[in-house]
Short mmCIF file of C-alpha atoms in Angstrom, two decimals:
data_model
loop_
_atom_site.label_atom_id
_atom_site.label_comp_id
_atom_site.label_asym_id
_atom_site.label_seq_id
_atom_site.Cartn_x
_atom_site.Cartn_y
_atom_site.Cartn_z
CA MET N 209 0.02 0.02 0.01
CA ASN N 210 1.49 3.36 -0.91
CA ASN N 211 -0.33 5.89 1.18
CA PHE N 212 0.71 9.29 0.52
CA ILE N 213 -1.61 11.27 2.92
CA PHE N 214 -3.20 8.78 5.26
CA GLY N 215 -1.40 7.27 8.38
CA ARG N 216 1.85 9.09 7.83
CA TYR N 217 1.31 11.58 10.45
CA ILE N 218 3.73 11.09 13.42
CA PRO N 219 2.52 13.18 16.70
CA GLY N 220 5.31 15.36 18.13
CA GLU N 221 5.98 18.58 19.89
CA SER N 222 8.84 19.86 17.66
CA LEU N 223 8.93 23.41 16.32
CA ILE N 224 7.84 22.11 12.89
CA HIS N 225 4.83 20.40 14.32
CA LYS N 226 3.76 23.65 16.19
CA MET N 227 3.83 25.66 13.06
CA SER N 228 0.34 26.37 11.52
CA PRO N 229 -0.68 24.10 8.55
CA GLN N 230 -1.11 26.97 6.09
CA ALA N 231 2.39 28.38 6.77
CA LYS N 232 3.70 24.71 6.16
CA LEU N 233 1.86 24.29 2.88
CA LEU N 234 3.03 27.81 1.76
CA LEU N 235 6.61 27.13 2.68
CA CYS N 236 6.54 23.79 0.95
CA PHE N 237 5.49 25.32 -2.31
CA ALA N 238 8.05 28.07 -1.71
CA PHE N 239 10.84 25.47 -1.31
CA VAL N 240 9.82 23.68 -4.58
CA ILE N 241 10.12 27.07 -6.28
CA ILE N 242 13.56 27.87 -4.66
CA ILE N 243 14.71 24.43 -5.95
CA PHE N 244 13.89 25.63 -9.44
CA PHE N 245 16.33 28.31 -9.06
CA ALA N 246 19.33 26.11 -8.04
CA ASN N 247 21.62 25.49 -11.02
CA ASN N 248 25.13 24.59 -9.51
CA TRP N 249 26.64 22.40 -6.88
CA LEU N 250 26.86 25.26 -4.33
CA THR N 251 23.24 26.05 -4.53
CA TYR N 252 22.36 22.43 -4.26
CA GLY N 253 24.64 22.23 -1.25
CA VAL N 254 22.84 25.04 0.45
CA LEU N 255 19.50 23.48 -0.17
CA ALA N 256 20.51 20.20 1.02
CA LEU N 257 21.99 21.65 4.21
CA SER N 258 18.70 23.47 4.71
CA MET N 259 17.00 20.30 4.14
CA ILE N 260 19.11 18.45 6.82
CA MET N 261 18.36 21.32 9.28
CA ILE N 262 14.51 21.07 8.58
CA VAL N 263 14.58 17.18 9.08
CA LEU N 264 16.50 17.53 12.33
CA LEU N 265 14.00 20.26 13.53
CA THR N 266 11.17 17.87 13.14
CA GLY N 267 12.54 15.53 15.77
CA ILE N 268 11.36 12.51 13.81
CA SER N 269 13.71 9.55 13.29
CA ILE N 270 15.56 9.70 10.04
CA LEU N 271 14.16 6.05 9.38
CA PHE N 272 10.72 7.47 8.83
CA PHE N 273 12.22 9.61 5.83
CA ILE N 274 14.16 6.76 4.47
CA LYS N 275 11.09 4.55 4.53
CA GLY N 276 9.24 7.30 2.65
CA ILE N 277 11.85 7.48 -0.08
CA ARG N 278 12.61 3.81 -0.41
CA PRO N 279 9.42 2.88 -2.65
CA LEU N 280 10.39 5.76 -4.94
CA ILE N 281 14.11 5.03 -5.39
CA TRP N 282 13.70 2.90 -8.54
CA LEU N 283 11.69 5.66 -10.07
CA ILE N 284 14.11 8.20 -9.25
CA ILE N 285 17.16 6.16 -10.54
CA PHE N 286 15.23 5.18 -13.74
CA THR N 287 14.40 8.93 -14.53
CA VAL N 288 18.01 9.80 -13.88
CA VAL N 289 19.46 7.09 -16.05
CA ILE N 290 17.17 8.15 -18.78
CA GLN N 291 18.18 11.68 -18.52
CA ILE N 292 21.91 10.70 -18.60
CA LEU N 293 21.40 8.68 -21.81
CA PHE N 294 19.28 11.17 -23.58
CA THR N 295 21.07 14.19 -22.94
CA GLU N 296 23.07 15.47 -26.14
CA SER N 297 26.52 16.89 -25.88
CA SER N 298 29.28 17.70 -28.29
CA ASN N 299 31.97 15.15 -27.06
CA PRO N 300 30.28 11.88 -25.64
CA TRP N 301 32.39 9.31 -23.96
CA TRP N 302 30.16 6.78 -25.31
CA GLN N 303 27.40 6.70 -28.05
CA TRP N 304 24.95 4.16 -29.42
CA GLY N 305 22.19 5.65 -31.61
CA PRO N 306 20.41 8.38 -29.70
CA LEU N 307 22.01 7.31 -26.47
CA SER N 308 25.11 8.72 -25.07
CA ILE N 309 27.05 9.36 -21.86
CA SER N 310 29.06 12.51 -21.35
CA ALA N 311 30.46 14.49 -18.41
CA HIS N 312 27.82 17.07 -19.11
CA SER N 313 25.02 14.50 -18.90
CA LEU N 314 26.25 12.97 -15.78
CA ILE N 315 26.28 16.34 -14.04
CA THR N 316 22.60 17.09 -15.06
CA GLY N 317 21.84 13.58 -13.98
CA GLY N 318 23.18 14.25 -10.49
CA TYR N 319 21.25 17.63 -10.41
CA ILE N 320 17.93 15.82 -11.12
CA PHE N 321 18.67 13.24 -8.59
CA MET N 322 18.97 16.19 -6.06
CA ARG N 323 15.88 17.67 -7.15
CA PHE N 324 13.73 14.70 -6.74
CA LEU N 325 15.32 13.97 -3.40
CA LEU N 326 14.76 17.53 -2.01
CA ILE N 327 11.01 17.75 -3.49
CA ILE N 328 10.17 14.35 -2.05
CA MET N 329 11.78 15.23 1.54
CA ILE N 330 10.09 18.56 1.89
CA SER N 331 6.74 17.00 1.14
CA THR N 332 7.43 14.02 3.56
CA VAL N 333 8.23 16.66 6.23
CA LEU N 334 4.83 18.30 5.60
CA THR N 335 2.75 14.90 5.76
CA LEU N 336 4.84 13.55 8.57
CA THR N 337 4.16 16.63 10.77
CA THR N 338 0.65 17.61 9.77
CA THR N 339 -2.63 15.74 10.11
CA PRO N 340 -4.83 15.30 7.01
CA LEU N 341 -7.51 17.56 8.69
CA GLY N 342 -4.66 20.06 9.39
CA ILE N 343 -3.82 20.11 5.64
CA ALA N 344 -7.45 20.50 4.68
CA ASP N 345 -7.75 23.49 7.13
CA GLY N 346 -4.53 25.01 5.70
CA VAL N 347 -5.76 24.67 2.08
CA GLN N 348 -9.11 26.43 3.21
CA THR N 349 -7.15 29.23 4.81
CA LEU N 350 -4.73 29.72 1.77
CA LEU N 351 -7.81 29.71 -0.78
CA LYS N 352 -9.71 32.33 1.26
CA PRO N 353 -8.75 35.23 -1.13
CA LEU N 354 -10.85 33.20 -3.85
CA LYS N 355 -13.93 33.96 -1.75
CA LYS N 356 -13.96 37.31 -3.28
CA LEU N 357 -14.58 35.70 -6.69
CA ARG N 358 -17.45 33.83 -5.24
CA PHE N 359 -15.56 30.45 -5.16
CA PRO N 360 -17.10 28.34 -2.57
CA VAL N 361 -13.99 27.93 -0.44
CA ASP N 362 -15.70 26.93 2.95
CA THR N 363 -18.05 24.45 1.25
CA LEU N 364 -14.95 22.80 -0.59
CA ALA N 365 -13.09 22.69 2.65
CA LEU N 366 -15.88 20.95 4.56
CA MET N 367 -16.37 18.56 1.73
CA LEU N 368 -12.71 17.83 1.79
CA SER N 369 -12.72 17.07 5.61
CA ILE N 370 -15.94 15.00 5.38
CA ALA N 371 -14.21 13.03 2.51
CA LEU N 372 -11.02 12.51 4.69
CA ARG N 373 -13.01 11.46 7.59
CA PHE N 374 -14.76 8.71 5.58
CA VAL N 375 -11.59 7.44 3.88
CA PRO N 376 -10.81 4.99 6.75
CA THR N 377 -14.59 3.87 7.00
CA LEU N 378 -14.63 3.33 3.17
CA MET N 379 -11.23 1.51 3.47
CA ASP N 380 -12.65 -0.85 6.12
CA GLU N 381 -15.58 -1.57 4.09
CA MET N 382 -13.32 -2.25 1.08
CA GLU N 383 -11.47 -4.92 3.21
CA SER N 384 -14.73 -6.57 4.17
CA ILE N 385 -15.96 -6.64 0.57
CA MET N 386 -12.75 -8.13 -0.59
CA ASN N 387 -12.77 -10.85 2.10
CA ALA N 388 -16.43 -11.44 1.27
CA GLN N 389 -15.64 -11.96 -2.38
CA ARG N 390 -12.53 -14.05 -1.58
CA SER N 391 -14.64 -16.42 0.44
CA ARG N 392 -16.75 -16.77 -2.63
CA GLY N 393 -13.75 -17.78 -4.71
CA VAL N 394 -12.76 -14.48 -6.44
CA ASP N 395 -9.07 -14.29 -7.07
CA PHE N 396 -7.86 -10.71 -7.12
CA GLY N 397 -4.74 -9.69 -8.97
CA SER N 398 -4.15 -13.04 -10.93
CA GLY N 399 -5.64 -14.58 -14.02
CA SER N 400 -6.29 -13.41 -17.58
CA ILE N 401 -7.22 -9.93 -18.44
CA LYS N 402 -10.90 -10.89 -18.67
CA GLN N 403 -10.74 -12.50 -15.09
CA ARG N 404 -9.22 -9.23 -13.61
CA ILE N 405 -11.75 -7.03 -15.19
CA GLN N 406 -14.47 -9.43 -13.79
CA SER N 407 -13.01 -9.41 -10.42
CA ALA N 408 -13.09 -5.60 -10.26
CA ILE N 409 -16.99 -5.41 -10.72
CA PRO N 410 -18.04 -7.34 -7.51
CA LEU N 411 -15.56 -4.97 -5.70
CA LEU N 412 -16.83 -1.63 -7.05
CA VAL N 413 -20.50 -2.05 -7.10
CA PRO N 414 -20.74 -2.76 -3.24
CA LEU N 415 -18.21 0.02 -2.65
CA PHE N 416 -20.25 2.63 -4.56
CA SER N 417 -23.52 1.28 -3.16
CA GLY N 418 -22.02 1.67 0.53
CA ALA N 419 -20.74 5.12 -0.13
CA ILE N 420 -24.28 6.13 -1.51
CA THR N 421 -25.78 4.84 1.61
CA HIS N 422 -23.48 6.78 3.80
CA ALA N 423 -24.27 9.86 1.83
CA GLU N 424 -28.01 9.20 2.41
CA ASN N 425 -27.52 8.84 6.27
CA LEU N 426 -25.14 11.90 6.29
CA SER N 427 -27.58 14.05 4.57
CA THR N 428 -30.45 12.87 6.72
CA ALA N 429 -28.33 13.78 9.84
CA MET N 430 -27.38 17.19 8.36
CA ASP N 431 -31.08 18.07 7.48
CA ALA N 432 -32.12 17.00 10.88
CA ARG N 433 -29.67 19.41 12.48
CA GLY N 434 -30.64 22.19 10.18
CA PHE N 435 -27.45 22.56 8.13
CA VAL N 436 -27.07 25.58 6.11
CA ASP N 437 -23.86 25.60 4.08
CA SER N 438 -23.31 29.32 3.64
CA GLU N 439 -23.60 30.09 7.26
CA HIS N 440 -20.28 30.91 9.15
CA ARG N 441 -19.00 27.73 10.87
CA THR N 442 -16.64 27.60 14.00
CA LYS N 443 -13.74 25.24 14.30
CA TYR N 444 -12.71 22.88 17.10
CA ARG N 445 -9.06 23.70 16.48
CA VAL N 446 -8.11 27.21 15.18
CA TYR N 447 -4.79 27.53 13.53
CA GLY N 448 -3.62 31.07 13.64
CA TRP N 449 -0.49 32.79 12.29
CA LYS N 450 2.20 32.42 14.98
CA LYS N 451 5.53 33.73 15.66
CA ILE N 452 7.29 30.51 14.65
CA ASP N 453 5.64 30.84 11.23
CA ALA N 454 7.01 34.30 10.72
CA LEU N 455 10.49 32.97 11.71
CA ALA N 456 10.33 30.14 9.27
CA VAL N 457 9.23 32.67 6.46
CA LEU N 458 12.31 34.74 7.48
CA ALA N 459 14.54 31.63 7.35
CA PHE N 460 13.16 30.87 3.88
CA VAL N 461 13.63 34.38 2.46
CA ALA N 462 17.16 34.03 3.68
CA ILE N 463 17.67 30.79 1.89
CA PHE N 464 16.19 32.17 -1.16
CA ALA N 465 18.35 35.12 -1.14
CA ILE N 466 21.53 33.03 -0.71
CA VAL N 467 20.49 30.74 -3.57
CA LEU N 468 19.96 33.73 -5.82
CA LEU N 469 23.37 35.15 -4.84
CA ILE N 470 25.60 32.08 -5.54
CA ARG N 471 23.61 30.73 -8.62
CA ASN N 472 25.21 30.95 -12.03
CA MET Y 118 -35.65 34.82 9.08
CA LYS Y 119 -35.88 32.60 5.91
CA ARG Y 120 -32.90 30.45 5.41
CA LYS Y 121 -31.65 29.08 2.10
CA ARG Y 122 -31.90 25.28 2.12
CA THR Y 123 -28.80 23.35 1.24
CA ASN Y 124 -29.06 20.19 -0.89
CA THR Y 125 -27.22 18.13 1.73
CA PHE Y 126 -27.70 14.83 -0.39
CA ARG Y 127 -25.76 16.33 -3.15
CA PHE Y 128 -23.21 17.75 -0.88
CA SER Y 129 -22.55 14.33 0.97
CA MET Y 130 -22.54 12.42 -2.30
CA LEU Y 131 -19.69 14.64 -3.48
CA ALA Y 132 -17.88 14.18 -0.36
CA MET Y 133 -18.25 10.35 -0.63
CA PHE Y 134 -16.98 10.34 -4.18
CA ILE Y 135 -14.01 12.48 -3.16
CA ALA Y 136 -13.33 9.90 -0.58
CA ILE Y 137 -13.57 7.04 -3.15
CA ILE Y 138 -11.14 9.03 -5.38
CA PHE Y 139 -8.76 9.34 -2.32
CA LEU Y 140 -8.98 5.61 -1.87
CA GLN Y 141 -8.45 4.77 -5.56
CA THR Y 142 -5.38 6.91 -5.86
CA SER Y 143 -3.83 5.32 -2.82
CA ILE Y 144 -4.76 1.65 -3.05
CA PRO Y 145 -3.52 -0.26 -6.18
CA MET Y 146 -6.42 -2.99 -6.45
CA ILE Y 147 -9.35 -0.63 -6.86
CA GLY Y 148 -7.47 2.32 -8.53
CA TYR Y 149 -5.29 0.61 -10.94
CA ILE Y 150 -5.22 -2.89 -12.38
CA PRO Y 151 -1.86 -4.18 -13.23
CA ILE Y 152 -1.80 -6.14 -16.54
CA GLY Y 153 1.77 -7.40 -17.42
CA PRO Y 154 3.99 -4.42 -17.60
CA LEU Y 155 1.07 -1.88 -17.91
CA GLU Y 156 -0.84 -0.46 -15.22
CA ILE Y 157 -4.15 0.81 -16.33
CA THR Y 158 -6.25 3.04 -14.23
CA ILE Y 159 -9.83 2.60 -13.43
CA ILE Y 160 -10.48 5.97 -11.79
CA GLN Y 161 -12.13 7.42 -14.89
CA VAL Y 162 -14.83 4.91 -14.30
CA THR Y 163 -15.62 6.65 -10.96
CA VAL Y 164 -15.76 10.01 -12.57
CA VAL Y 165 -18.19 8.61 -15.35
CA VAL Y 166 -20.30 7.03 -12.65
CA ALA Y 167 -20.51 10.25 -10.75
CA THR Y 168 -21.57 12.04 -13.96
CA MET Y 169 -24.32 9.63 -14.79
CA LEU Y 170 -25.67 9.69 -11.14
CA MET Y 171 -25.34 13.38 -10.28
CA GLY Y 172 -24.85 15.24 -13.62
CA ILE Y 173 -22.26 16.84 -15.56
CA LYS Y 174 -21.26 19.59 -13.15
CA ASP Y 175 -20.84 17.22 -10.23
CA GLY Y 176 -18.79 14.81 -12.34
CA ALA Y 177 -16.50 17.57 -13.54
CA ILE Y 178 -15.89 18.38 -9.80
CA ILE Y 179 -14.96 14.74 -9.04
CA GLY Y 180 -12.80 14.72 -12.24
CA GLY Y 181 -11.23 18.03 -10.95
CA VAL Y 182 -10.27 16.49 -7.65
CA TRP Y 183 -8.69 13.61 -9.36
CA GLY Y 184 -6.55 16.02 -11.38
CA LEU Y 185 -5.63 18.03 -8.37
CA ILE Y 186 -4.40 14.77 -6.45
CA THR Y 187 -2.52 13.78 -9.65
CA PHE Y 188 -0.93 17.17 -9.83
CA ILE Y 189 0.06 17.23 -6.20
CA ARG Y 190 1.28 13.69 -6.30
CA ALA Y 191 3.60 14.41 -9.32
CA PHE Y 192 5.65 16.56 -6.93
CA ALA Y 193 5.50 14.58 -3.55
CA TRP Y 194 4.75 11.01 -4.59
CA PRO Y 195 5.00 10.25 -8.32
CA THR Y 196 3.51 6.97 -9.29
CA SER Y 197 5.79 6.65 -12.47
CA PRO Y 198 8.69 8.59 -14.20
CA MET Y 199 6.03 9.81 -16.75
CA ALA Y 200 4.00 11.28 -13.83
CA ALA Y 201 6.93 13.16 -12.41
CA LEU Y 202 7.83 14.60 -15.67
CA VAL Y 203 4.46 15.66 -17.25
CA PHE Y 204 1.93 16.04 -14.54
CA VAL Y 205 3.79 18.75 -12.73
CA ASN Y 206 1.97 20.85 -15.39
CA PRO Y 207 -1.56 21.51 -13.99
CA VAL Y 208 -3.03 21.83 -17.38
CA VAL Y 209 -1.90 18.45 -18.38
CA SER Y 210 -2.93 16.85 -15.01
CA ILE Y 211 -6.18 18.71 -14.28
CA LEU Y 212 -7.90 19.75 -17.39
CA PRO Y 213 -8.32 16.34 -19.12
CA ARG Y 214 -9.86 14.92 -15.99
CA ILE Y 215 -12.43 17.59 -15.87
CA LEU Y 216 -13.37 16.97 -19.42
CA ILE Y 217 -13.98 13.24 -19.03
CA ALA Y 218 -17.16 14.24 -17.30
CA VAL Y 219 -18.25 16.87 -19.84
CA VAL Y 220 -17.59 14.66 -22.85
CA ALA Y 221 -19.17 11.44 -21.23
CA GLY Y 222 -22.14 13.49 -19.96
CA TYR Y 223 -23.04 15.30 -23.20
CA THR Y 224 -22.60 12.23 -25.46
CA PHE Y 225 -24.98 10.47 -23.03
CA LYS Y 226 -27.48 13.22 -23.53
CA ALA Y 227 -26.99 13.58 -27.17
CA MET Y 228 -27.62 9.83 -27.92
CA ILE Y 229 -30.81 9.58 -26.05
CA ASN Y 230 -32.95 9.63 -29.33
CA MET Y 231 -30.42 7.71 -31.29
CA ILE Y 232 -29.81 4.70 -29.19
CA LYS Y 233 -32.63 3.24 -27.00
CA ASN Y 234 -30.53 0.62 -25.18
CA GLU Y 235 -29.24 2.19 -22.12
CA THR Y 236 -26.38 -0.11 -21.71
CA THR Y 237 -25.04 0.67 -25.10
CA ARG Y 238 -25.34 4.33 -24.45
CA LEU Y 239 -23.46 4.15 -21.19
CA ALA Y 240 -20.66 2.07 -22.77
CA ILE Y 241 -20.20 4.48 -25.58
CA ALA Y 242 -20.20 7.58 -23.16
CA ALA Y 243 -17.72 5.79 -20.92
CA ILE Y 244 -15.44 4.94 -23.74
CA LEU Y 245 -15.55 8.44 -25.15
CA GLY Y 246 -14.91 9.80 -21.67
CA SER Y 247 -11.84 7.67 -21.09
CA LEU Y 248 -10.53 8.41 -24.63
CA THR Y 249 -10.93 12.18 -23.78
CA ASN Y 250 -8.56 11.73 -21.06
CA THR Y 251 -5.96 9.89 -23.03
CA VAL Y 252 -6.22 11.91 -26.21
CA LEU Y 253 -5.98 15.11 -24.18
CA VAL Y 254 -3.15 14.08 -22.07
CA LEU Y 255 -1.21 13.05 -25.25
CA GLY Y 256 -2.07 16.22 -26.99
CA LEU Y 257 -1.19 18.48 -24.13
CA ILE Y 258 2.05 16.73 -23.59
CA TYR Y 259 2.81 17.11 -27.34
CA ILE Y 260 1.96 20.75 -27.22
CA PHE Y 261 3.84 21.60 -24.00
CA TYR Y 262 6.94 19.70 -24.42
CA ARG Y 263 7.65 19.96 -28.19
CA SER Y 264 9.62 23.05 -27.42
CA ASN Y 265 12.36 23.30 -24.83
CA ALA Y 266 10.28 25.24 -22.28
CA PRO Y 267 11.83 25.40 -18.79
CA GLN Y 268 10.92 22.36 -16.92
CA LEU Y 269 11.07 21.21 -13.31
CA TYR Y 270 13.52 18.39 -13.77
CA GLN Y 271 15.42 19.86 -16.80
CA VAL Y 272 14.75 16.39 -18.35
CA ASN Y 273 15.05 16.61 -22.21
CA VAL Y 274 11.41 15.58 -22.75
CA LYS Y 275 11.45 16.54 -26.42
CA GLU Y 276 13.75 13.45 -27.09
CA LEU Y 277 11.56 11.28 -24.83
CA LEU Y 278 8.30 12.36 -26.57
CA PRO Y 279 7.82 9.30 -28.75
CA TYR Y 280 8.21 6.88 -25.94
CA LEU Y 281 6.04 8.95 -23.56
CA LEU Y 282 3.30 9.01 -26.18
CA GLY Y 283 3.79 5.27 -26.78
CA VAL Y 284 3.16 4.54 -23.06
CA VAL Y 285 0.12 6.74 -22.69
CA GLY Y 286 -1.35 5.39 -25.92
CA THR Y 287 -0.99 1.61 -24.99
CA ASN Y 288 -2.47 2.38 -21.62
CA GLY Y 289 -5.29 4.37 -23.10
CA ILE Y 290 -6.81 1.59 -25.25
CA PRO Y 291 -7.09 -1.00 -22.47
CA GLU Y 292 -8.54 1.85 -20.17
CA ALA Y 293 -11.19 2.75 -22.75
CA ILE Y 294 -12.13 -0.91 -23.21
CA PHE Y 295 -12.30 -1.36 -19.46
CA SER Y 296 -14.55 1.62 -18.88
CA GLY Y 297 -16.89 0.69 -21.64
CA VAL Y 298 -17.35 -2.85 -20.13
CA VAL Y 299 -17.62 -2.01 -16.54
CA THR Y 300 -19.37 1.43 -16.34
CA PRO Y 301 -22.91 0.22 -17.54
CA LEU Y 302 -22.32 -2.83 -15.05
CA ILE Y 303 -22.01 -0.37 -12.11
CA VAL Y 304 -24.30 2.45 -13.05
CA ILE Y 305 -27.48 0.44 -13.98
CA PRO Y 306 -27.72 -1.48 -10.67
CA LEU Y 307 -26.92 1.75 -8.60
CA GLN Y 308 -29.60 3.75 -10.50
CA LYS Y 309 -32.03 1.06 -9.79
CA ALA Y 310 -31.22 0.69 -6.05
CA PHE Y 311 -31.14 4.49 -5.33
CA LYS Y 312 -33.80 5.70 -7.85
CA ALA Y 313 -36.01 7.54 -5.33
CA LYS Y 314 -33.01 9.46 -3.75
CA LEU Y 315 -31.17 10.29 -6.80
CA ALA Y 316 -34.18 11.57 -8.76
CA LYS Y 317 -34.30 14.56 -6.42
#
């Protein structure tokens, strides 16, 4: 199972945990943009160093990060190898048709490896230190300006949190459905193409029908409580802008300035 | 004070379909079917089912959520080298998925008088919806990466273009066939079972 949002959150008390989700989301995007500006070994060095600092600040064992990257390592290597082989250059060391290896292609391959690693690391930091609901809240806060354009930000955010809340429920139901079909002799993930397609149908129909039943019950419950969607809603947890967020933004501005100064 | 009533059923249906999309993008068995070296996605079936049950606008929202997840995943947790290279462009990752619902919904409506058999109509709408995704992803990759525009990973996508298009193309045909076979088998029983509620 390759969960990328669910079940990755690790509770903690570190400075990064204490930051508000909207600040973390924003800085995550900012970091990806800063990586875009890096173009020599010095800039990548600065970024790698800041990444190591961030990872240390989370207070989460490095093992969790390695676990996060391991399933992706082949993909990264594959992309890097393709990049090395397909980069054209004037004096290749080895050439066969369109494929070639040169000093230039090896260097760009190395850069791409670093980019992949840094982007995956920063997003892993986000998902390891923020709950899915926190992320949904952060998205809501960041999208607030769109309200001026009559975009239903609050509705979308509430829908997102309901969806997140029902993911584990639906996942449990999935397990039950799969076990029920297995006990009837359905063999998942093997057999001919026709058999595989056939095995998907007894899985999807009950899943959808269960989801619609949930929707029915939920809407009855909402109607009974007089739910009105445009009304202002209060929250159990309120994430305000904190001092630590401002400090983090300052740190990122500093990193960006250094990268801009030493890039080619 | 008179309060505007909210259609809570539509609201919760959308939330449930978003939850299903979340599940499908993170669990292989129900989101992707591995066939040999290929991995065909079946998430477009969910988008078409949503379109048929709730209408084009809601189907488009579900498609948009799928696109958004693809877009974010391309950075954080790419599923394939191709995803990491091309889906970092939001136009390539989001637009085709929204248009699945639009194309499938309108073909279904347009054929009401031509084809009486609902199963056939659903199958054709689903196949066209699935092909919309494939053709648009292919077309947009071609448009965006033909020139050497600045890209996130500096990979020379221009050289890779024929290979990328080959991969997407070979996935697209089984995906379309799968959608055509499976969608009617899912939509018709669901429409029967939840007729009263869905008609509202």
